[in-house]
GROMACS .gro file of C-alpha atoms in nm:
model
  405
    1UNK     CA    1  -2.629  -3.021  -7.995
    2UNK     CA    2  -2.862  -2.745  -7.878
    3UNK     CA    3  -3.049  -2.759  -8.208
    4UNK     CA    4  -3.019  -3.065  -8.432
    5UNK     CA    5  -2.767  -3.343  -8.436
    6UNK     CA    6  -2.724  -3.305  -8.811
    7UNK     CA    7  -2.867  -3.007  -9.000
    8UNK     CA    8  -2.847  -2.937  -9.374
    9UNK     CA    9  -2.981  -2.616  -9.530
   10UNK     CA   10  -2.978  -2.553  -9.903
   11UNK     CA   11  -3.137  -2.230 -10.023
   12UNK     CA   12  -2.930  -2.177 -10.338
   13UNK     CA   13  -3.119  -2.210 -10.665
   14UNK     CA   14  -2.973  -2.480 -10.888
   15UNK     CA   15  -2.729  -2.599 -10.623
   16UNK     CA   16  -2.717  -2.958 -10.498
   17UNK     CA   17  -2.610  -3.050 -10.148
   18UNK     CA   18  -2.492  -3.398 -10.055
   19UNK     CA   19  -2.519  -3.574  -9.721
   20UNK     CA   20  -2.457  -3.939  -9.638
   21UNK     CA   21  -2.503  -4.087  -9.291
   22UNK     CA   22  -2.429  -4.456  -9.261
   23UNK     CA   23  -2.408  -4.688  -8.960
   24UNK     CA   24  -2.420  -4.402  -8.713
   25UNK     CA   25  -2.585  -4.306  -8.384
   26UNK     CA   26  -2.749  -3.963  -8.355
   27UNK     CA   27  -2.866  -3.907  -8.000
   28UNK     CA   28  -2.949  -3.668  -7.717
   29UNK     CA   29  -2.992  -3.346  -7.913
   30UNK     CA   30  -3.212  -3.067  -7.780
   31UNK     CA   31  -3.419  -3.051  -8.098
   32UNK     CA   32  -3.437  -3.281  -8.403
   33UNK     CA   33  -3.198  -3.564  -8.465
   34UNK     CA   34  -3.160  -3.488  -8.838
   35UNK     CA   35  -3.312  -3.183  -9.010
   36UNK     CA   36  -3.299  -3.124  -9.387
   37UNK     CA   37  -3.427  -2.792  -9.523
   38UNK     CA   38  -3.441  -2.708  -9.894
   39UNK     CA   39  -3.564  -2.381 -10.048
   40UNK     CA   40  -3.531  -2.164 -10.361
   41UNK     CA   41  -3.517  -2.464 -10.597
   42UNK     CA   42  -3.215  -2.612 -10.429
   43UNK     CA   43  -3.176  -2.991 -10.415
   44UNK     CA   44  -3.037  -3.217 -10.148
   45UNK     CA   45  -2.914  -3.569 -10.215
   46UNK     CA   46  -2.946  -3.729  -9.873
   47UNK     CA   47  -2.878  -4.090  -9.774
   48UNK     CA   48  -2.947  -4.214  -9.423
   49UNK     CA   49  -2.903  -4.587  -9.373
   50UNK     CA   50  -2.813  -4.823  -9.092
   51UNK     CA   51  -2.851  -4.542  -8.838
   52UNK     CA   52  -2.998  -4.519  -8.487
   53UNK     CA   53  -3.174  -4.189  -8.416
   54UNK     CA   54  -3.275  -4.170  -8.052
   55UNK     CA   55  -3.351  -3.959  -7.746
   56UNK     CA   56  -3.379  -3.632  -7.933
   57UNK     CA   57  -3.587  -3.342  -7.801
   58UNK     CA   58  -3.814  -3.324  -8.104
   59UNK     CA   59  -3.873  -3.526  -8.422
   60UNK     CA   60  -3.612  -3.788  -8.497
   61UNK     CA   61  -3.577  -3.712  -8.869
   62UNK     CA   62  -3.736  -3.426  -9.061
   63UNK     CA   63  -3.713  -3.293  -9.416
   64UNK     CA   64  -3.923  -3.037  -9.603
   65UNK     CA   65  -3.858  -3.205  -9.941
   66UNK     CA   66  -3.813  -3.578  -9.993
   67UNK     CA   67  -3.662  -3.534 -10.343
   68UNK     CA   68  -3.326  -3.707 -10.348
   69UNK     CA   69  -3.389  -3.883 -10.016
   70UNK     CA   70  -3.277  -4.239  -9.941
   71UNK     CA   71  -3.385  -4.341  -9.592
   72UNK     CA   72  -3.379  -4.708  -9.499
   73UNK     CA   73  -3.268  -4.974  -9.250
   74UNK     CA   74  -3.265  -4.726  -8.964
   75UNK     CA   75  -3.423  -4.720  -8.618
   76UNK     CA   76  -3.607  -4.426  -8.459
   77UNK     CA   77  -3.631  -4.456  -8.082
   78UNK     CA   78  -3.751  -4.248  -7.787
   79UNK     CA   79  -3.765  -3.915  -7.970
   80UNK     CA   80  -3.987  -3.653  -7.809
   81UNK     CA   81  -4.217  -3.595  -8.106
   82UNK     CA   82  -4.276  -3.782  -8.432
   83UNK     CA   83  -4.042  -4.060  -8.533
   84UNK     CA   84  -4.007  -3.884  -8.871
   85UNK     CA   85  -4.174  -3.592  -9.053
   86UNK     CA   86  -4.144  -3.604  -9.432
   87UNK     CA   87  -4.281  -3.337  -9.663
   88UNK     CA   88  -4.340  -3.477 -10.013
   89UNK     CA   89  -4.328  -3.142 -10.199
   90UNK     CA   90  -4.475  -3.304 -10.510
   91UNK     CA   91  -4.253  -3.612 -10.499
   92UNK     CA   92  -4.347  -3.975 -10.436
   93UNK     CA   93  -4.308  -4.104 -10.084
   94UNK     CA   94  -3.960  -4.252 -10.037
   95UNK     CA   95  -3.893  -4.621 -10.000
   96UNK     CA   96  -3.865  -4.673  -9.624
   97UNK     CA   97  -3.766  -5.039  -9.628
   98UNK     CA   98  -3.622  -5.144  -9.296
   99UNK     CA   99  -3.718  -4.827  -9.108
  100UNK     CA  100  -3.845  -4.918  -8.761
  101UNK     CA  101  -3.937  -4.731  -8.448
  102UNK     CA  102  -4.032  -4.757  -8.083
  103UNK     CA  103  -4.095  -4.534  -7.785
  104UNK     CA  104  -4.132  -4.210  -7.978
  105UNK     CA  105  -4.392  -3.976  -7.829
  106UNK     CA  106  -4.577  -3.994  -8.162
  107UNK     CA  107  -4.461  -4.327  -8.291
  108UNK     CA  108  -4.523  -4.280  -8.659
  109UNK     CA  109  -4.400  -4.122  -8.980
  110UNK     CA  110  -4.577  -3.809  -9.094
  111UNK     CA  111  -4.629  -3.766  -9.469
  112UNK     CA  112  -4.730  -3.414  -9.574
  113UNK     CA  113  -4.849  -3.306  -9.916
  114UNK     CA  114  -5.011  -3.429 -10.235
  115UNK     CA  115  -4.950  -3.754 -10.420
  116UNK     CA  116  -4.882  -3.635 -10.775
  117UNK     CA  117  -4.714  -3.953 -10.904
  118UNK     CA  118  -4.809  -4.316 -10.852
  119UNK     CA  119  -4.698  -4.418 -10.504
  120UNK     CA  120  -4.693  -4.741 -10.305
  121UNK     CA  121  -4.631  -4.685  -9.936
  122UNK     CA  122  -4.369  -4.904  -9.772
  123UNK     CA  123  -4.517  -5.145  -9.519
  124UNK     CA  124  -4.405  -5.039  -9.171
  125UNK     CA  125  -4.504  -5.311  -8.923
  126UNK     CA  126  -4.429  -5.116  -8.605
  127UNK     CA  127  -4.479  -4.758  -8.723
  128UNK     CA  128  -4.798  -4.586  -8.834
  129UNK     CA  129  -4.824  -4.333  -9.111
  130UNK     CA  130  -4.968  -4.011  -8.968
  131UNK     CA  131  -5.183  -3.759  -9.158
  132UNK     CA  132  -5.147  -3.419  -8.991
  133UNK     CA  133  -5.299  -3.247  -9.296
  134UNK     CA  134  -5.498  -3.358  -9.600
  135UNK     CA  135  -5.353  -3.618  -9.832
  136UNK     CA  136  -5.452  -3.530 -10.190
  137UNK     CA  137  -5.445  -3.806 -10.452
  138UNK     CA  138  -5.431  -3.608 -10.773
  139UNK     CA  139  -5.595  -3.680 -11.107
  140UNK     CA  140  -5.470  -4.001 -11.271
  141UNK     CA  141  -5.253  -4.096 -10.971
  142UNK     CA  142  -5.282  -4.419 -10.772
  143UNK     CA  143  -5.193  -4.442 -10.404
  144UNK     CA  144  -5.148  -4.803 -10.293
  145UNK     CA  145  -5.148  -4.887  -9.924
  146UNK     CA  146  -5.004  -5.227  -9.828
  147UNK     CA  147  -5.193  -5.489  -9.630
  148UNK     CA  148  -5.153  -5.454  -9.256
  149UNK     CA  149  -5.058  -5.086  -9.257
  150UNK     CA  150  -5.202  -4.849  -8.995
  151UNK     CA  151  -5.284  -4.490  -9.095
  152UNK     CA  152  -5.354  -4.244  -8.812
  153UNK     CA  153  -5.526  -3.922  -8.904
  154UNK     CA  154  -5.617  -3.572  -8.800
  155UNK     CA  155  -5.749  -3.473  -9.143
  156UNK     CA  156  -5.879  -3.644  -9.459
  157UNK     CA  157  -5.777  -3.828  -9.774
  158UNK     CA  158  -5.902  -3.640 -10.082
  159UNK     CA  159  -5.919  -3.856 -10.394
  160UNK     CA  160  -5.939  -3.579 -10.655
  161UNK     CA  161  -5.959  -3.777 -10.978
  162UNK     CA  162  -5.705  -4.029 -10.855
  163UNK     CA  163  -5.740  -4.383 -10.723
  164UNK     CA  164  -5.700  -4.528 -10.374
  165UNK     CA  165  -5.604  -4.895 -10.370
  166UNK     CA  166  -5.639  -5.021 -10.013
  167UNK     CA  167  -5.666  -5.400 -10.018
  168UNK     CA  168  -5.584  -5.574  -9.693
  169UNK     CA  169  -5.637  -5.935  -9.598
  170UNK     CA  170  -5.831  -6.120  -9.329
  171UNK     CA  171  -5.520  -6.143  -9.112
  172UNK     CA  172  -5.369  -5.808  -9.212
  173UNK     CA  173  -5.640  -5.544  -9.260
  174UNK     CA  174  -5.550  -5.186  -9.345
  175UNK     CA  175  -5.652  -4.952  -9.063
  176UNK     CA  176  -5.755  -4.586  -9.090
  177UNK     CA  177  -5.811  -4.445  -8.743
  178UNK     CA  178  -5.771  -4.162  -8.497
  179UNK     CA  179  -5.433  -4.042  -8.377
  180UNK     CA  180  -5.567  -4.119  -8.029
  181UNK     CA  181  -5.646  -4.485  -8.095
  182UNK     CA  182  -5.416  -4.720  -7.905
  183UNK     CA  183  -5.594  -5.036  -8.017
  184UNK     CA  184  -5.414  -5.030  -8.352
  185UNK     CA  185  -5.055  -4.934  -8.419
  186UNK     CA  186  -4.848  -4.827  -8.123
  187UNK     CA  187  -4.991  -4.774  -7.777
  188UNK     CA  188  -4.834  -4.434  -7.714
  189UNK     CA  189  -4.940  -4.185  -7.982
  190UNK     CA  190  -5.219  -3.950  -7.877
  191UNK     CA  191  -5.438  -3.962  -7.570
  192UNK     CA  192  -5.550  -4.323  -7.584
  193UNK     CA  193  -5.911  -4.199  -7.571
  194UNK     CA  194  -6.034  -4.183  -7.932
  195UNK     CA  195  -6.374  -4.036  -8.012
  196UNK     CA  196  -6.605  -4.025  -8.311
  197UNK     CA  197  -6.507  -3.728  -8.526
  198UNK     CA  198  -6.139  -3.723  -8.433
  199UNK     CA  199  -6.062  -3.697  -8.805
  200UNK     CA  200  -6.253  -3.626  -9.123
  201UNK     CA  201  -6.302  -3.886  -9.396
  202UNK     CA  202  -6.197  -4.052  -9.719
  203UNK     CA  203  -6.344  -3.810  -9.974
  204UNK     CA  204  -6.384  -3.927 -10.335
  205UNK     CA  205  -6.474  -3.681 -10.612
  206UNK     CA  206  -6.396  -3.544 -10.960
  207UNK     CA  207  -6.385  -3.889 -11.121
  208UNK     CA  208  -6.186  -4.038 -10.834
  209UNK     CA  209  -6.221  -4.408 -10.757
  210UNK     CA  210  -6.144  -4.636 -10.465
  211UNK     CA  211  -6.117  -5.003 -10.380
  212UNK     CA  212  -6.137  -5.068 -10.006
  213UNK     CA  213  -6.119  -5.436  -9.912
  214UNK     CA  214  -6.046  -5.577  -9.566
  215UNK     CA  215  -6.006  -5.232  -9.416
  216UNK     CA  216  -6.096  -5.095  -9.073
  217UNK     CA  217  -6.211  -4.731  -9.073
  218UNK     CA  218  -6.299  -4.576  -8.738
  219UNK     CA  219  -6.338  -4.259  -8.528
  220UNK     CA  220  -6.381  -4.020  -8.823
  221UNK     CA  221  -6.675  -3.842  -8.981
  222UNK     CA  222  -6.602  -3.497  -8.842
  223UNK     CA  223  -6.696  -3.306  -9.158
  224UNK     CA  224  -7.067  -3.388  -9.146
  225UNK     CA  225  -7.077  -3.662  -9.408
  226UNK     CA  226  -6.926  -3.999  -9.319
  227UNK     CA  227  -6.617  -4.209  -9.274
  228UNK     CA  228  -6.635  -4.245  -9.653
  229UNK     CA  229  -6.775  -3.949  -9.847
  230UNK     CA  230  -6.853  -4.019 -10.214
  231UNK     CA  231  -6.936  -3.708 -10.414
  232UNK     CA  232  -7.179  -3.706 -10.708
  233UNK     CA  233  -6.879  -3.649 -10.936
  234UNK     CA  234  -6.696  -3.962 -10.819
  235UNK     CA  235  -6.628  -4.272 -11.026
  236UNK     CA  236  -6.677  -4.625 -10.898
  237UNK     CA  237  -6.632  -4.710 -10.531
  238UNK     CA  238  -6.608  -5.063 -10.392
  239UNK     CA  239  -6.623  -5.128 -10.016
  240UNK     CA  240  -6.597  -5.494  -9.922
  241UNK     CA  241  -6.513  -5.709  -9.620
  242UNK     CA  242  -6.447  -5.401  -9.411
  243UNK     CA  243  -6.536  -5.257  -9.071
  244UNK     CA  244  -6.668  -4.901  -9.036
  245UNK     CA  245  -6.728  -4.788  -8.680
  246UNK     CA  246  -6.751  -4.492  -8.445
  247UNK     CA  247  -6.841  -4.229  -8.704
  248UNK     CA  248  -6.964  -3.893  -8.586
  249UNK     CA  249  -7.201  -3.894  -8.884
  250UNK     CA  250  -7.265  -4.168  -9.143
  251UNK     CA  251  -7.070  -4.485  -9.208
  252UNK     CA  252  -7.060  -4.431  -9.585
  253UNK     CA  253  -7.224  -4.129  -9.750
  254UNK     CA  254  -7.264  -4.152 -10.126
  255UNK     CA  255  -7.421  -3.919 -10.381
  256UNK     CA  256  -7.355  -4.157 -10.669
  257UNK     CA  257  -7.518  -4.485 -10.765
  258UNK     CA  258  -7.191  -4.641 -10.876
  259UNK     CA  259  -7.125  -4.783 -10.533
  260UNK     CA  260  -7.082  -5.146 -10.426
  261UNK     CA  261  -7.108  -5.224 -10.054
  262UNK     CA  262  -7.063  -5.594  -9.977
  263UNK     CA  263  -6.995  -5.800  -9.663
  264UNK     CA  264  -6.905  -5.515  -9.429
  265UNK     CA  265  -6.973  -5.452  -9.062
  266UNK     CA  266  -7.092  -5.097  -8.993
  267UNK     CA  267  -7.166  -4.988  -8.638
  268UNK     CA  268  -7.193  -4.703  -8.389
  269UNK     CA  269  -7.258  -4.425  -8.641
  270UNK     CA  270  -7.416  -4.099  -8.533
  271UNK     CA  271  -7.649  -4.097  -8.834
  272UNK     CA  272  -7.707  -4.365  -9.101
  273UNK     CA  273  -7.493  -4.672  -9.146
  274UNK     CA  274  -7.524  -4.638  -9.526
  275UNK     CA  275  -7.657  -4.321  -9.693
  276UNK     CA  276  -7.705  -4.314 -10.070
  277UNK     CA  277  -7.879  -4.028 -10.247
  278UNK     CA  278  -7.947  -3.941 -10.608
  279UNK     CA  279  -7.936  -4.296 -10.741
  280UNK     CA  280  -8.069  -4.347 -11.094
  281UNK     CA  281  -7.886  -4.645 -11.240
  282UNK     CA  282  -8.080  -4.965 -11.301
  283UNK     CA  283  -7.795  -5.189 -11.183
  284UNK     CA  284  -7.666  -5.001 -10.880
  285UNK     CA  285  -7.621  -4.953 -10.593
  286UNK     CA  286  -7.557  -5.300 -10.455
  287UNK     CA  287  -7.577  -5.341 -10.077
  288UNK     CA  288  -7.542  -5.706  -9.982
  289UNK     CA  289  -7.436  -5.923  -9.686
  290UNK     CA  290  -7.361  -5.634  -9.451
  291UNK     CA  291  -7.412  -5.623  -9.075
  292UNK     CA  292  -7.525  -5.281  -8.947
  293UNK     CA  293  -7.563  -5.215  -8.575
  294UNK     CA  294  -7.634  -4.928  -8.337
  295UNK     CA  295  -7.663  -4.633  -8.574
  296UNK     CA  296  -7.844  -4.319  -8.458
  297UNK     CA  297  -8.067  -4.291  -8.762
  298UNK     CA  298  -8.130  -4.563  -9.022
  299UNK     CA  299  -7.936  -4.874  -9.106
  300UNK     CA  300  -7.968  -4.808  -9.480
  301UNK     CA  301  -8.103  -4.483  -9.624
  302UNK     CA  302  -8.153  -4.443  -9.998
  303UNK     CA  303  -8.317  -4.172 -10.205
  304UNK     CA  304  -8.365  -4.178 -10.580
  305UNK     CA  305  -8.323  -3.912 -10.842
  306UNK     CA  306  -8.565  -3.651 -10.969
  307UNK     CA  307  -8.524  -3.768 -11.328
  308UNK     CA  308  -8.381  -4.050 -11.534
  309UNK     CA  309  -8.436  -4.419 -11.480
  310UNK     CA  310  -8.606  -4.547 -11.166
  311UNK     CA  311  -8.379  -4.690 -10.901
  312UNK     CA  312  -8.359  -5.065 -10.875
  313UNK     CA  313  -8.192  -5.105 -10.536
  314UNK     CA  314  -8.014  -5.433 -10.475
  315UNK     CA  315  -8.040  -5.476 -10.098
  316UNK     CA  316  -7.994  -5.837 -10.000
  317UNK     CA  317  -7.908  -6.048  -9.697
  318UNK     CA  318  -7.819  -5.761  -9.464
  319UNK     CA  319  -7.856  -5.788  -9.086
  320UNK     CA  320  -7.962  -5.459  -8.927
  321UNK     CA  321  -8.000  -5.412  -8.553
  322UNK     CA  322  -8.076  -5.124  -8.317
  323UNK     CA  323  -8.134  -4.834  -8.556
  324UNK     CA  324  -8.433  -4.609  -8.622
  325UNK     CA  325  -8.562  -4.758  -8.948
  326UNK     CA  326  -8.378  -5.069  -9.058
  327UNK     CA  327  -8.412  -4.964  -9.426
  328UNK     CA  328  -8.555  -4.631  -9.543
  329UNK     CA  329  -8.611  -4.563  -9.915
  330UNK     CA  330  -8.743  -4.241 -10.071
  331UNK     CA  331  -8.778  -4.314 -10.441
  332UNK     CA  332  -8.767  -3.960 -10.576
  333UNK     CA  333  -8.970  -3.848 -10.879
  334UNK     CA  334  -8.795  -4.102 -11.102
  335UNK     CA  335  -8.946  -4.375 -10.890
  336UNK     CA  336  -8.845  -4.730 -10.806
  337UNK     CA  337  -8.871  -5.067 -10.977
  338UNK     CA  338  -8.736  -5.419 -10.939
  339UNK     CA  339  -8.848  -5.777 -10.910
  340UNK     CA  340  -8.759  -5.903 -10.561
  341UNK     CA  341  -8.434  -5.703 -10.545
  342UNK     CA  342  -8.478  -5.641 -10.172
  343UNK     CA  343  -8.460  -5.986 -10.014
  344UNK     CA  344  -8.324  -6.180  -9.720
  345UNK     CA  345  -8.278  -5.881  -9.489
  346UNK     CA  346  -8.325  -5.939  -9.117
  347UNK     CA  347  -8.261  -5.773  -8.784
  348UNK     CA  348  -8.404  -5.671  -8.450
  349UNK     CA  349  -8.413  -5.390  -8.200
  350UNK     CA  350  -8.479  -5.103  -8.441
  351UNK     CA  351  -8.753  -4.853  -8.362
  352UNK     CA  352  -8.914  -4.945  -8.694
  353UNK     CA  353  -8.795  -5.295  -8.765
  354UNK     CA  354  -8.896  -5.275  -9.126
  355UNK     CA  355  -8.836  -5.153  -9.479
  356UNK     CA  356  -8.993  -4.811  -9.534
  357UNK     CA  357  -9.069  -4.696  -9.888
  358UNK     CA  358  -9.205  -4.356  -9.983
  359UNK     CA  359  -9.267  -4.228 -10.337
  360UNK     CA  360  -9.343  -4.385 -10.673
  361UNK     CA  361  -9.334  -4.730 -10.824
  362UNK     CA  362  -9.249  -4.637 -11.181
  363UNK     CA  363  -9.231  -4.983 -11.335
  364UNK     CA  364  -9.330  -5.336 -11.243
  365UNK     CA  365  -9.214  -5.405 -10.888
  366UNK     CA  366  -9.247  -5.712 -10.667
  367UNK     CA  367  -9.191  -5.689 -10.292
  368UNK     CA  368  -9.056  -6.014 -10.154
  369UNK     CA  369  -9.195  -6.201  -9.855
  370UNK     CA  370  -8.859  -6.351  -9.757
  371UNK     CA  371  -8.728  -6.059  -9.552
  372UNK     CA  372  -8.725  -6.088  -9.175
  373UNK     CA  373  -8.835  -5.723  -9.175
  374UNK     CA  374  -9.188  -5.603  -9.246
  375UNK     CA  375  -9.269  -5.362  -9.528
  376UNK     CA  376  -9.376  -5.015  -9.422
  377UNK     CA  377  -9.524  -4.812  -9.709
  378UNK     CA  378  -9.557  -4.435  -9.679
  379UNK     CA  379  -9.885  -4.251  -9.716
  380UNK     CA  380  -9.765  -4.097 -10.042
  381UNK     CA  381  -9.705  -4.421 -10.231
  382UNK     CA  382  -9.807  -4.398 -10.599
  383UNK     CA  383  -9.813  -4.675 -10.856
  384UNK     CA  384  -9.763  -4.485 -11.180
  385UNK     CA  385  -9.950  -4.548 -11.502
  386UNK     CA  386  -9.836  -4.869 -11.671
  387UNK     CA  387  -9.671  -5.006 -11.356
  388UNK     CA  388  -9.780  -5.294 -11.135
  389UNK     CA  389  -9.695  -5.336 -10.767
  390UNK     CA  390  -9.705  -5.700 -10.659
  391UNK     CA  391  -9.679  -5.828 -10.302
  392UNK     CA  392  -9.558  -6.186 -10.276
  393UNK     CA  393  -9.780  -6.424 -10.075
  394UNK     CA  394  -9.694  -6.392  -9.708
  395UNK     CA  395  -9.565  -6.036  -9.737
  396UNK     CA  396  -9.624  -5.838  -9.417
  397UNK     CA  397  -9.719  -5.471  -9.450
  398UNK     CA  398  -9.763  -5.292  -9.119
  399UNK     CA  399  -9.929  -4.976  -9.240
  400UNK     CA  400 -10.234  -4.908  -9.456
  401UNK     CA  401 -10.119  -4.850  -9.811
  402UNK     CA  402 -10.274  -4.537  -9.965
  403UNK     CA  403 -10.207  -4.593 -10.337
  404UNK     CA  404 -10.313  -4.414 -10.650
  405UNK     CA  405 -10.264  -4.529 -11.008
   0.00000   0.00000   0.00000
């Protein structure tokens, strides 16, 4: 065909079209292999199963509304654009069990639109999911991504009151990366030369939450924040056992204290590996057992709030190499407190291979001697009335401490 091998248009309000393609071969068309277009509140009940879609001049399979779609046990091969391009139009992503692909110019399945109902993506071992525009996870909705899945992005994931559940495993991490990255997923999509800032971020706000475990997040950070951008309005965020690398800006950027960052490797960030601002909760944030390397600014940056409780940062057993300051804390007017809550941190190669603190100690605070980093106290350090600052025996401070109380 000079256009599409199979084309279905339904623009009649209230009308339902039916199409079933089973055990077929759709090949060598000038444009798409299969194209489904629905408008004016029409509905199409489409089933494609057991079918080979190959050698077409554009996308193998495309629909502008996945409602009523059954697409499984089919193979997409050597099409000159995306393997498939599926517009959700407010519907959950279809079950794609048994859909495989190879040799397509962009060897992945595009999903376009918002997730407005709970959705679990089908695991596609030899196809990536591709984000050509923002994925919105709406309020109260959970998007679950299966272990081992690769997501390739141009844009961002916006968690607007919803929940992202991305829990991989040691052997099957979930990967969020650039469309140009050939190290993960297929080796054909994009240029093969990924760069920091190729896509935006995972943005969490308006009560949104996320669990990211055994994930790999790389080559994003275009928007000026980080690979992960946690707004002050976000709910809880847990990042564990994950790799964040090649960010144009920060690794993780958080404006909330309800953030747990454990056992991650964060490297090659343009700015800070971890940036947390506005913290005021006495139990959070927790930053433990991370390895942070080669970031353009600080390994860990934290600033406290202007009011409320003092921050009690839990920063333990991190290894930080080749940054500006290893750890940089500005307490804010609310101040800082904590008995040996910053312990066991080590590293080398940073311009200031130490833990910098500027601001107020608002309650009893003990600085531990068991870090492999020296303490570096700013000229504006104040120990507020009623508070005591204690330095453990053996504590190394590499700048004169100008204190008032």
